[in-house]
């Protein structure tokens, strides 16, 4: 059984900061193998501010620090989500709780005060090469991708659409939006988010891993620079070995598509 690292999150999040920023910051502290074959267990007051989608993103990227898995003990937010997707299960398990308890043993404990954390971006060529967005604002972009298993959920598309609504994608920059699933695609279409993207000049594709693994629908060419909401930015991950890829949240990605360079959402909205 893997050992566990306890990550204690404290502080109130600033505007435009969410799960993706937290996990990129954590990985920058741990490194890509700092949690090798261990469990990352998250705790602390900040969790109450995070939606289920934010939590999914954090756990999704635990492996980028080498972890075997990421766990957030269930709370009221979890149970409300479960009731929406499977009310019968919740009704069959009244009072369900899962807590590590006071006797839990950890290989180490990390304390992260996220109150001063600004949107975070991973620079080439590792998810651990993290920087505050303010340090990368001069980086010009050929392509922006919003989507994937990491950040292609409905709330991600809602956030991105709120940033880009009424604006246009910068000339010389491509924006590709990829809903995570067919259900998300239909929900985003019904909510008008996909119309917002299309009106901005973005391309909306069917759900696929596509460019995340350098497969299709947005593969970077030699010398191109991309920003993506995906989970990995290794050499050649999204295309040519001589392309460069940055990772960010959907909010940063949408703002950056508008300006054509890595941008804090507050500069656009």
Short mmCIF file of C-alpha atoms in Angstrom, two decimals, residues 156-254:
data_model
loop_
_atom_site.label_atom_id
_atom_site.label_comp_id
_atom_site.label_asym_id
_atom_site.label_seq_id
_atom_site.Cartn_x
_atom_site.Cartn_y
_atom_site.Cartn_z
CA UNK A 156 -14.38 24.94 -17.06
CA UNK A 157 -16.15 25.87 -20.29
CA UNK A 158 -18.46 28.21 -18.38
CA UNK A 159 -15.48 30.04 -16.89
CA UNK A 160 -13.69 30.28 -20.23
CA UNK A 161 -16.85 31.50 -21.97
CA UNK A 162 -17.38 34.19 -19.32
CA UNK A 163 -13.89 35.54 -20.02
CA UNK A 164 -14.13 35.48 -23.80
CA UNK A 165 -17.79 36.51 -24.24
CA UNK A 166 -18.12 39.55 -26.50
CA UNK A 167 -14.44 39.42 -27.43
CA UNK A 168 -12.43 38.01 -30.33
CA UNK A 169 -9.53 35.60 -30.46
CA UNK A 170 -6.33 37.50 -31.22
CA UNK A 171 -5.24 37.48 -34.86
CA UNK A 172 -2.35 35.09 -35.27
CA UNK A 173 -3.57 32.89 -32.41
CA UNK A 174 -5.73 29.78 -32.77
CA UNK A 175 -8.22 28.81 -30.06
CA UNK A 176 -9.42 25.21 -29.95
CA UNK A 177 -12.14 24.18 -27.48
CA UNK A 178 -12.65 20.49 -26.72
CA UNK A 179 -15.46 19.49 -24.32
CA UNK A 180 -14.47 16.50 -22.21
CA UNK A 181 -17.48 14.30 -23.04
CA UNK A 182 -20.54 14.19 -25.26
CA UNK A 183 -22.70 15.05 -22.24
CA UNK A 184 -20.56 18.10 -21.52
CA UNK A 185 -20.73 19.03 -25.22
CA UNK A 186 -24.54 18.94 -25.19
CA UNK A 187 -24.78 20.81 -21.89
CA UNK A 188 -22.36 23.50 -23.07
CA UNK A 189 -24.30 23.82 -26.31
CA UNK A 190 -27.60 24.20 -24.44
CA UNK A 191 -26.07 26.82 -22.14
CA UNK A 192 -24.79 28.85 -25.08
CA UNK A 193 -21.11 28.46 -24.23
CA UNK A 194 -20.24 26.89 -27.57
CA UNK A 195 -21.92 29.76 -29.42
CA UNK A 196 -19.78 32.17 -27.41
CA UNK A 197 -16.62 30.35 -28.45
CA UNK A 198 -17.60 30.16 -32.12
CA UNK A 199 -18.53 33.85 -32.19
CA UNK A 200 -15.09 34.69 -30.77
CA UNK A 201 -13.39 32.88 -33.64
CA UNK A 202 -12.60 29.64 -31.83
CA UNK A 203 -12.87 26.15 -33.27
CA UNK A 204 -15.02 23.75 -31.23
CA UNK A 205 -14.35 20.05 -31.77
CA UNK A 206 -15.96 16.81 -30.67
CA UNK A 207 -14.67 15.28 -27.41
CA UNK A 208 -11.23 13.79 -27.89
CA UNK A 209 -7.77 13.58 -26.34
CA UNK A 210 -6.57 14.95 -29.70
CA UNK A 211 -3.77 17.47 -29.28
CA UNK A 212 -3.07 16.57 -25.64
CA UNK A 213 -1.02 13.58 -26.78
CA UNK A 214 0.06 15.06 -30.09
CA UNK A 215 -2.49 13.00 -31.99
CA UNK A 216 -4.62 15.41 -34.06
CA UNK A 217 -6.83 18.52 -33.98
CA UNK A 218 -4.29 21.06 -32.82
CA UNK A 219 -0.84 19.52 -33.12
CA UNK A 220 1.85 22.20 -32.74
CA UNK A 221 4.30 22.76 -35.60
CA UNK A 222 8.03 23.33 -35.32
CA UNK A 223 8.78 26.53 -33.42
CA UNK A 224 5.18 27.15 -32.36
CA UNK A 225 4.21 28.10 -28.81
CA UNK A 226 1.03 26.82 -27.22
CA UNK A 227 -0.93 27.23 -24.00
CA UNK A 228 -3.23 24.43 -22.92
CA UNK A 229 -5.46 23.41 -20.03
CA UNK A 230 -4.18 19.84 -20.37
CA UNK A 231 -2.00 18.05 -17.82
CA UNK A 232 1.42 17.53 -19.43
CA UNK A 233 3.88 19.66 -21.37
CA UNK A 234 6.84 17.37 -21.96
CA UNK A 235 9.02 17.83 -25.04
CA UNK A 236 6.93 16.95 -28.10
CA UNK A 237 3.83 16.23 -26.05
CA UNK A 238 1.56 18.33 -28.27
CA UNK A 239 3.42 17.97 -31.52
CA UNK A 240 6.84 18.85 -32.87
CA UNK A 241 9.79 18.32 -30.48
CA UNK A 242 10.81 21.92 -31.14
CA UNK A 243 7.42 23.36 -30.17
CA UNK A 244 6.89 24.78 -26.67
CA UNK A 245 3.87 24.18 -24.46
CA UNK A 246 2.62 25.98 -21.34
CA UNK A 247 -0.14 24.74 -19.00
CA UNK A 248 -2.80 26.87 -17.29
CA UNK A 249 -6.36 27.09 -16.04
CA UNK A 250 -9.30 27.70 -18.41
CA UNK A 251 -9.58 31.31 -17.21
CA UNK A 252 -5.96 32.10 -18.06
CA UNK A 253 -6.26 30.20 -21.35
CA UNK A 254 -9.33 32.17 -22.44
#
